[in-house]
mmCIF file of C-alpha atoms in Angstrom:
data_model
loop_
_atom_site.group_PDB
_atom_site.id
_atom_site.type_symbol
_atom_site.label_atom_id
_atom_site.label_comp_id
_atom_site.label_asym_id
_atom_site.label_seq_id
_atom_site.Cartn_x
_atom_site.Cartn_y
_atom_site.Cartn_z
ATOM 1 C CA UNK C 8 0.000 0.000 0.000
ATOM 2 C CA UNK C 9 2.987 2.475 0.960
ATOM 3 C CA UNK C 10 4.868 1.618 -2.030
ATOM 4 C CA UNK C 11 1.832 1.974 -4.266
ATOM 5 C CA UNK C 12 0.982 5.662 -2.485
ATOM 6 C CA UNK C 13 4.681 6.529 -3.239
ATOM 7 C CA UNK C 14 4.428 5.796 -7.223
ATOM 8 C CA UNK C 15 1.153 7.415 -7.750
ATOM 9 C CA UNK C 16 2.937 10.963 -5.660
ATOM 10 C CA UNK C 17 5.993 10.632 -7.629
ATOM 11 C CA UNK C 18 4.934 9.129 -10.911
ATOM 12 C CA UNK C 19 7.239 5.802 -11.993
ATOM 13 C CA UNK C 20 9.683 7.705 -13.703
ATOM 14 C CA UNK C 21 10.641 9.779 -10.657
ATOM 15 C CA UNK C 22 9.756 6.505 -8.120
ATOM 16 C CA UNK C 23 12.587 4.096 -10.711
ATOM 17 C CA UNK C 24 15.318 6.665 -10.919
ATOM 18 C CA UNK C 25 15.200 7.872 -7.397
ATOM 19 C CA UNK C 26 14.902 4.163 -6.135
ATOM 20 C CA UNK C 27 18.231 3.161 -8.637
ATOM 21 C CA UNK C 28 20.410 6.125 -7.230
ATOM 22 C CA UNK C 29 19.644 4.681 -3.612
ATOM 23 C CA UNK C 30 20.409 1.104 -4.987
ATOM 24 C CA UNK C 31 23.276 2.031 -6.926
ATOM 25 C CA UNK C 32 24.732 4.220 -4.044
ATOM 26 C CA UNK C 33 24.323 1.601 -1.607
ATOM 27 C CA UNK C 34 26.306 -0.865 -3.850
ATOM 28 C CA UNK C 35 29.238 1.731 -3.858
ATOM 29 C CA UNK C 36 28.765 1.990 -7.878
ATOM 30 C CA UNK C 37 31.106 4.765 -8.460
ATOM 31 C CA UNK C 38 33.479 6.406 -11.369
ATOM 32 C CA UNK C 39 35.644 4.168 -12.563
ATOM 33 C CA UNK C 40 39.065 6.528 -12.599
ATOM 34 C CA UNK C 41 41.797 4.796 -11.082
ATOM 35 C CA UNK C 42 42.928 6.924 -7.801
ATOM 36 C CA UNK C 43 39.300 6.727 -6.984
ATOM 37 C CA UNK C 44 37.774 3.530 -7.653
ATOM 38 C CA UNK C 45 40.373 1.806 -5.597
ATOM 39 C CA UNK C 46 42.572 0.153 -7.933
ATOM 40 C CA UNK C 47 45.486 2.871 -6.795
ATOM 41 C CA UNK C 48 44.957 1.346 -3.832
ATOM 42 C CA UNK C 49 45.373 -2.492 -4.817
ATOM 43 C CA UNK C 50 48.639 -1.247 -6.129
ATOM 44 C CA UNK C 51 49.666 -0.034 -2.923
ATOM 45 C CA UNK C 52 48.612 -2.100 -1.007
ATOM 46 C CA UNK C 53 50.047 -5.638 -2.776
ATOM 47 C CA UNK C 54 53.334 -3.480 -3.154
ATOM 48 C CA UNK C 55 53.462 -2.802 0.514
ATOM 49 C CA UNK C 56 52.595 -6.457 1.443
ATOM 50 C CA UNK C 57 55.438 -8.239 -0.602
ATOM 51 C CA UNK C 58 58.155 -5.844 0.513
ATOM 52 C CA UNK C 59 56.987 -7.028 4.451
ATOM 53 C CA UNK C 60 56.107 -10.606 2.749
ATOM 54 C CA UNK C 61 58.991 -10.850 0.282
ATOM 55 C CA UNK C 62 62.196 -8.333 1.263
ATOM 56 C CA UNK C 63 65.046 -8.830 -1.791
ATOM 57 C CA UNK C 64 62.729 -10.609 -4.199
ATOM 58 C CA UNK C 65 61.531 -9.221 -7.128
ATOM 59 C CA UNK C 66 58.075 -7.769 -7.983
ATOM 60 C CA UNK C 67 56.745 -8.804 -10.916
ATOM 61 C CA UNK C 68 53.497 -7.132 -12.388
ATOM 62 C CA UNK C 69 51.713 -7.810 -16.059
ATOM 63 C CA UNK C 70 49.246 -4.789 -17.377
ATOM 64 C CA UNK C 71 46.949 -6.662 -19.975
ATOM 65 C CA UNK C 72 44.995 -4.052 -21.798
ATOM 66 C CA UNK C 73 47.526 -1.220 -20.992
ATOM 67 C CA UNK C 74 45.538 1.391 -22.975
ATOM 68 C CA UNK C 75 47.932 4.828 -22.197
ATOM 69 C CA UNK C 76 49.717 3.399 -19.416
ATOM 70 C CA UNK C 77 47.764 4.969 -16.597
ATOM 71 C CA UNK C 78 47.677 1.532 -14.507
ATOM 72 C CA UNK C 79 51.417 1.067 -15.068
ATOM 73 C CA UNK C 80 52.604 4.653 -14.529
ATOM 74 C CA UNK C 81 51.019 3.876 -10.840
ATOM 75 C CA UNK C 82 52.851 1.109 -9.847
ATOM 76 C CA UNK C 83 56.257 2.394 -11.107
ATOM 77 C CA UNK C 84 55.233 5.414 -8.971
ATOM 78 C CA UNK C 85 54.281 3.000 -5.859
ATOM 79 C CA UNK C 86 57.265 0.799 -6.142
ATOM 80 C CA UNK C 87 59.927 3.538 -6.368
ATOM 81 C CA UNK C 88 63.299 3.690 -6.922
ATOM 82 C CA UNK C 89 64.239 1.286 -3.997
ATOM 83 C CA UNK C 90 62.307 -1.599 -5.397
ATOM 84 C CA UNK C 91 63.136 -4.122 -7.365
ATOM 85 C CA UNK C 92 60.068 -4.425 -10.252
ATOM 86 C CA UNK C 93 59.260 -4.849 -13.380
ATOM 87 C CA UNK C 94 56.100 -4.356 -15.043
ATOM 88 C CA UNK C 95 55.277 -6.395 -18.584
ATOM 89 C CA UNK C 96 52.903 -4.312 -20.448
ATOM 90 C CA UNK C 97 50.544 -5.550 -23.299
ATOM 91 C CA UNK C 98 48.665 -3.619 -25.724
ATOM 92 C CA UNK C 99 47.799 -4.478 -29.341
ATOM 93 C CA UNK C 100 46.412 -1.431 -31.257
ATOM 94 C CA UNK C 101 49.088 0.682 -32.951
ATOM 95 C CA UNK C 102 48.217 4.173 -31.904
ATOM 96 C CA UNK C 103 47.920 3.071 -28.094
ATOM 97 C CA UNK C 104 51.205 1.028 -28.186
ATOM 98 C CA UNK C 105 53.275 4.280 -30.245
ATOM 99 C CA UNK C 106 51.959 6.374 -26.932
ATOM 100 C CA UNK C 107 53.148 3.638 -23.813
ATOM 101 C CA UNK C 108 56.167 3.286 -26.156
ATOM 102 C CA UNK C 109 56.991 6.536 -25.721
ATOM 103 C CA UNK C 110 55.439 7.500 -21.991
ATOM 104 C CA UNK C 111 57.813 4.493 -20.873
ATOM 105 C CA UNK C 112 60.600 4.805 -23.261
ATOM 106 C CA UNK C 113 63.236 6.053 -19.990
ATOM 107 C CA UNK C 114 61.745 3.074 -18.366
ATOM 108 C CA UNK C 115 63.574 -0.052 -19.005
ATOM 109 C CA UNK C 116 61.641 -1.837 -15.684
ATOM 110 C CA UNK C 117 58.030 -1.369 -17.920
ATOM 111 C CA UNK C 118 58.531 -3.570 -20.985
ATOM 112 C CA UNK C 119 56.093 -3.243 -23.525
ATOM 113 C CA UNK C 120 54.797 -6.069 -25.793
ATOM 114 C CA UNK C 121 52.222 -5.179 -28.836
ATOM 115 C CA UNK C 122 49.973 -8.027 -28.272
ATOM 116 C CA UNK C 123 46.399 -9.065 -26.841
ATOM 117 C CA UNK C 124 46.361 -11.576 -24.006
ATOM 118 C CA UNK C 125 44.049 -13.934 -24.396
ATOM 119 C CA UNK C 126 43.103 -18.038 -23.985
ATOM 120 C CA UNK C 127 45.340 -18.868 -26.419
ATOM 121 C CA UNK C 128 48.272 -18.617 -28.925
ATOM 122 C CA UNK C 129 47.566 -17.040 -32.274
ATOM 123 C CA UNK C 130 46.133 -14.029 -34.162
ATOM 124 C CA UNK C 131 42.641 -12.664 -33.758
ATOM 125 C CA UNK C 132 40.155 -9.692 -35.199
ATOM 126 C CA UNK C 133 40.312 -6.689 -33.104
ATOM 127 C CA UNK C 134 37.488 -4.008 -33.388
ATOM 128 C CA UNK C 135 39.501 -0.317 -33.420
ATOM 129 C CA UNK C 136 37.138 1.862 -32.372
ATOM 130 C CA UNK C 137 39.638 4.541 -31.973
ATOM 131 C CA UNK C 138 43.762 4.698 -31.810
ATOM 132 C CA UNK C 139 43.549 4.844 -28.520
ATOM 133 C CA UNK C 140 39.917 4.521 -27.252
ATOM 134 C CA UNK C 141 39.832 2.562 -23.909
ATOM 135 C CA UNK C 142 36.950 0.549 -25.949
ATOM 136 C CA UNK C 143 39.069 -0.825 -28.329
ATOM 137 C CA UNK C 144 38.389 -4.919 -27.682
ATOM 138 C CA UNK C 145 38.821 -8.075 -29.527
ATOM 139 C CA UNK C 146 35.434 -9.918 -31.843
ATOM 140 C CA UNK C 147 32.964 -8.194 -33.823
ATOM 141 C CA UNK C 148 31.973 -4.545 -34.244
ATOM 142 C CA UNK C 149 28.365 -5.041 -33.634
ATOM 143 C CA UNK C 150 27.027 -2.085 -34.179
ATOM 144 C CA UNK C 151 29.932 0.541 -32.974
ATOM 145 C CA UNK C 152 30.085 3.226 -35.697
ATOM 146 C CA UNK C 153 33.002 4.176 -37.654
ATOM 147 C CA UNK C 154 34.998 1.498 -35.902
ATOM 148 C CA UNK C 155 37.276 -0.893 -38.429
ATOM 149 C CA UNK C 156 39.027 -4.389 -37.562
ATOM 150 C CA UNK C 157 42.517 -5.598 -37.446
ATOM 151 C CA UNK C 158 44.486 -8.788 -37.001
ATOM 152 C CA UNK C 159 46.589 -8.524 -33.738
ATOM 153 C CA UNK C 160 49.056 -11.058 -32.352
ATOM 154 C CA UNK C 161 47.665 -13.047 -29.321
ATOM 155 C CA UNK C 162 49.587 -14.293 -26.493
ATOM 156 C CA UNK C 163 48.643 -16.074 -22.363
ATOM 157 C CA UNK C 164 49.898 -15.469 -19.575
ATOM 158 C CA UNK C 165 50.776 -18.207 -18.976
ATOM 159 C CA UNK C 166 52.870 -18.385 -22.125
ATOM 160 C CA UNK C 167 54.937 -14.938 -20.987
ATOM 161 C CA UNK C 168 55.401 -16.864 -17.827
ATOM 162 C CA UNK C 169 57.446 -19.574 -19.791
ATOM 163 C CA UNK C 170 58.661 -16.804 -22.287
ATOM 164 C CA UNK C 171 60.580 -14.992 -19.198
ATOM 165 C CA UNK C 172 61.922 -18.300 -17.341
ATOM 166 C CA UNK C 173 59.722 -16.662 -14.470
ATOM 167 C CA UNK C 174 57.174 -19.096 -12.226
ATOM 168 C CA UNK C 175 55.354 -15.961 -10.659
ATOM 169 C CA UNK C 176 53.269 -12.885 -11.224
ATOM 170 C CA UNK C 177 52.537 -10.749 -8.300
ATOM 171 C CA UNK C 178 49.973 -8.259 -9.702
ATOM 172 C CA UNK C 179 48.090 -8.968 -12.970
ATOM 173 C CA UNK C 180 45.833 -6.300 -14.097
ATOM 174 C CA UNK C 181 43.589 -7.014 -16.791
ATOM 175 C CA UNK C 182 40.797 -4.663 -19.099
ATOM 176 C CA UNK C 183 40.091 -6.117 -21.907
ATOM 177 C CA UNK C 184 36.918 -4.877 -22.477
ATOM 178 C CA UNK C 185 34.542 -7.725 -22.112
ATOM 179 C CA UNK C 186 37.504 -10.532 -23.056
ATOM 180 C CA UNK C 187 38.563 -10.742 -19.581
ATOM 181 C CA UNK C 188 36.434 -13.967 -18.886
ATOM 182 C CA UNK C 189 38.416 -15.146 -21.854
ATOM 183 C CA UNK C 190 41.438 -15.082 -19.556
ATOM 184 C CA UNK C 191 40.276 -15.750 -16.598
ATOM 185 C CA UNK C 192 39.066 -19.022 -18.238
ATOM 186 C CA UNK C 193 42.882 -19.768 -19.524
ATOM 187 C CA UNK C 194 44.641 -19.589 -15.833
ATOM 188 C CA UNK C 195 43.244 -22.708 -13.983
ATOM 189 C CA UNK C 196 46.739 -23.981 -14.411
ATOM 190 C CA UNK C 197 48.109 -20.683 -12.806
ATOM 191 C CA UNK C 198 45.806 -20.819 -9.971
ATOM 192 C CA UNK C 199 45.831 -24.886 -9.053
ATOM 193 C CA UNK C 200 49.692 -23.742 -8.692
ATOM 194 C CA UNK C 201 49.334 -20.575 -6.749
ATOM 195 C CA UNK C 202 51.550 -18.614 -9.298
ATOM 196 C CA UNK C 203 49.515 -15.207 -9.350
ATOM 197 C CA UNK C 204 49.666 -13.387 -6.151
ATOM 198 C CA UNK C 205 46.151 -10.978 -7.423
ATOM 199 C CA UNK C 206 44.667 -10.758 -10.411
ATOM 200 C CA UNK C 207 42.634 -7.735 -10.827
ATOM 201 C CA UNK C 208 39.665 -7.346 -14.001
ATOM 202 C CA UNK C 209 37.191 -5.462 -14.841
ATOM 203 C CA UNK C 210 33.278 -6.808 -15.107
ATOM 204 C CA UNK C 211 30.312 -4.830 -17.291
ATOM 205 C CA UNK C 212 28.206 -5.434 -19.507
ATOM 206 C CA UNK C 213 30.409 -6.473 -22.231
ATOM 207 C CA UNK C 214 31.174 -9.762 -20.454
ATOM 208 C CA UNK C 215 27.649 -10.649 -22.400
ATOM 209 C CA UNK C 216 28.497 -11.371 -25.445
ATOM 210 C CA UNK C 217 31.478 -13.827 -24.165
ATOM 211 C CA UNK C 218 28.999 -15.630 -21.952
ATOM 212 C CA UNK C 219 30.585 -14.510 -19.145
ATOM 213 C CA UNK C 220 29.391 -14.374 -15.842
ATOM 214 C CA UNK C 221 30.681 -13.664 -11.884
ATOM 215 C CA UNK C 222 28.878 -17.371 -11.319
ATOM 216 C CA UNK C 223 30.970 -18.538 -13.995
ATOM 217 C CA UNK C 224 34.693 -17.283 -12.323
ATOM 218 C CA UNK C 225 33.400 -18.760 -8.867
ATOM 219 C CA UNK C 226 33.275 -22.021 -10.270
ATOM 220 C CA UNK C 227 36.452 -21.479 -12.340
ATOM 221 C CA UNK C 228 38.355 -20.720 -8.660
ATOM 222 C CA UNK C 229 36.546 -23.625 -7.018
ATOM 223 C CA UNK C 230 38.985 -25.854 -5.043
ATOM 224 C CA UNK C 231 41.811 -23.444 -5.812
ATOM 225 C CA UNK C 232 43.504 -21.254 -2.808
ATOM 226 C CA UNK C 233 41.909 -18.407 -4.205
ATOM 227 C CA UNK C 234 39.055 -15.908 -3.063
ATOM 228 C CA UNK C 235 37.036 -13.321 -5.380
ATOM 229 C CA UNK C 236 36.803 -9.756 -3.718
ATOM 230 C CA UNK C 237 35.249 -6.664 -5.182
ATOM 231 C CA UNK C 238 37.934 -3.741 -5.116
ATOM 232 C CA UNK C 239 36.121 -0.964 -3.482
ATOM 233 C CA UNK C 240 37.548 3.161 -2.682
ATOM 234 C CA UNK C 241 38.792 1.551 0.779
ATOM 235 C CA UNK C 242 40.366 -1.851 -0.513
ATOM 236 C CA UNK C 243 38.755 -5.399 -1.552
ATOM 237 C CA UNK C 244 36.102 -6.701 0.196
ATOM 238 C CA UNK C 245 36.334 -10.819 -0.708
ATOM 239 C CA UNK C 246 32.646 -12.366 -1.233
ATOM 240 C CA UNK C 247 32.043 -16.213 0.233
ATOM 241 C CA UNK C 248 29.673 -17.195 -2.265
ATOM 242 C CA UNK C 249 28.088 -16.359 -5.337
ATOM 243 C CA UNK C 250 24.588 -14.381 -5.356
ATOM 244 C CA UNK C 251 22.407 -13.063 -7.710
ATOM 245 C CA UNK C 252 22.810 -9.494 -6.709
ATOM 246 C CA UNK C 253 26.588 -9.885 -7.814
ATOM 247 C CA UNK C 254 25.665 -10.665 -11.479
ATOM 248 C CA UNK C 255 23.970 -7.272 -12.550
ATOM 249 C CA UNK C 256 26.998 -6.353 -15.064
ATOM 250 C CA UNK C 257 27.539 -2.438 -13.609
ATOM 251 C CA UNK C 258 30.957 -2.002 -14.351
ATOM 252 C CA UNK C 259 33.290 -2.860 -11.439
ATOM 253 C CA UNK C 260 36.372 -4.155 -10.942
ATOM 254 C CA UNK C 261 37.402 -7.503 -8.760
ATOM 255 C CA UNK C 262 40.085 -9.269 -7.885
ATOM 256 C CA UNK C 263 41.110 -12.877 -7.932
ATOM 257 C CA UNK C 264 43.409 -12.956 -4.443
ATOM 258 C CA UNK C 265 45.486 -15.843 -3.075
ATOM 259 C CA UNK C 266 44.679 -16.453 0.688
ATOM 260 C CA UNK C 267 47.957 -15.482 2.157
ATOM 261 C CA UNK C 268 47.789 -12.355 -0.190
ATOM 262 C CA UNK C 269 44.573 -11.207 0.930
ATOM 263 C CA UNK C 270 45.740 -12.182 4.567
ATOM 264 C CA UNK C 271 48.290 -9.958 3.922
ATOM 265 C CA UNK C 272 46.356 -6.958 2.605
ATOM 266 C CA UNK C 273 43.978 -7.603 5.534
ATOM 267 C CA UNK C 274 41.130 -8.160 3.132
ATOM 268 C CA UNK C 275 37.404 -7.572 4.375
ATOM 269 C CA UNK C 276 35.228 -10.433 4.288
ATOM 270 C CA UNK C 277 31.730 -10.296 3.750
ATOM 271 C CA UNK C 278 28.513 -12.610 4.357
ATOM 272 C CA UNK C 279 25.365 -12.412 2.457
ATOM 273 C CA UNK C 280 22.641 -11.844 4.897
ATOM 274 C CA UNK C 281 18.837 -12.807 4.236
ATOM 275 C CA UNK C 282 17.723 -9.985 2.187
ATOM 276 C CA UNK C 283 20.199 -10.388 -0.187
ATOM 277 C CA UNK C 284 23.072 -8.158 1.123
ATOM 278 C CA UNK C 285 27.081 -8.161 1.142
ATOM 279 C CA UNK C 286 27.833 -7.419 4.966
ATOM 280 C CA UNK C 287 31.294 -7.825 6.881
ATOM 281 C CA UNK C 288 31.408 -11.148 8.313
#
């Protein structure tokens, strides 16, 4: 009766938008720029664990979907000049590469590859939607105006892994516009082994056309020693359990964390209570 009062004063137009902004609000759905959105503070905080963790070893970082650099440019600025990092950076399209190639080019600890990362070894279509548009992603054009295709290289991580003699990463970031499930579903090996420390990707809508799913990369981590956690403004928050609520394809970004990694980063954990909401345990 109250909710029925409330559309006929407001009118359903007012009643849906106003109830969305609460909805969207509560589920922290923010901007997704870097320094706010909390990846900046993934960075720092994996950083900070493996020089308390790991003093003297190397950190070792991949940026799949590099775009500009942005992501990259932050950890070089994290780790500093006392550090001992590297960061393997991979980006296909020609004008985006020519522009990391040249943001990084005093940087011999960011190495950059012109390649997609993918599920496999080999050449695929890539839909350009601009030289360096952060929508640039690999299959068809659909209906995306103006945009053209090429044929890029494809590599896996796994294969850069073997490539570099290397048995770790310690931070993966991946945005590859909708063809991060297509990754995710490669690294089983990776993860039965424990060789990524976090693996951070994005999640929207464009997971759709790739079948992809949140329900899908809980099963893929099953039995593994690794926990999904949604990387909110004040650091990942690690879900027990898929729900429904998760799979709503607002754009987000998560994290695939190894437990002593997210022990490390002092990870919140949450519980789904009855009404169908993420709380700290």
């Amino acid at each position: 009766m109250k909710t029925s009062l409330l559309l006929r004063l407001l009118g359903r137009k007012t009643s849906w938008r106003l109830g969305r902004s609460l909805y969207m609000a509560s589920r922290q759905e923010i901007g997704n720029e870097i320094a706010e959105n909390g990846e900046a503070l993934l960075i720092r905080q994996v950083i900070d664990a493996h020089r308390r963790s790991a003093p003297g070893t190397p950190f070792r970082a991949f940026d799949i979907g590099a775009n500009l650099g942005e992501w990259s440019a932050e950890v070089a600025t994290v780790a500093g000049p006392a550090l001992d990092w590297s960061v393997d950076l991979f980006e296909p399209i020609e004008g985006s590469f020519a522009h990391v190639s040249r943001r990084f080019a005093d940087e011999p600890r960011i190495r950059c590859h012109q390649m997609a990362v993918s599920n496999r070894v080999g050449t695929a279509e890539m839909v350009v939607v601009g030289e360096t548009s952060g929508t640039n992603h690999l299959g068809s054009a659909g209906s995306e105006t103006g945009a053209r295709t090429v044929t890029v290289p494809l590599t896996t991580i796994e294969t850069q892994l073997d490539a570099q003699g290397i048995d770790r990463v310690d931070l993966v970031k991946v945005d590859t516009e909708g063809h991060d499930i297509e990754i995710l579903r490669a690294i089983r090996p990776l993860l039965e082994r424990g060789a990524i420390g976090a693996l951070q990707f994005e999640y929207n809508w464009r997971w759709l056309p790739n079948r992809g799913s949140l329900y899908e990369v809980f099963r893929l981590i099953d039995g593994t020693d690794y926990q999904l956690a949604r990387i909110y403004p004040d650091g990942p928050a690690i879900f027990p359990a898929w729900n429904a609520e998760l799979d709503r394809y607002f754009e987000a970004n998560y994290a695939l964390i190894r437990s002593d990694v997210a022990t490390a980063l002092g990870a919140v954990r949450l519980s789904w209570e009855a009404s169908n909401v993420a709380l700290p345990a």
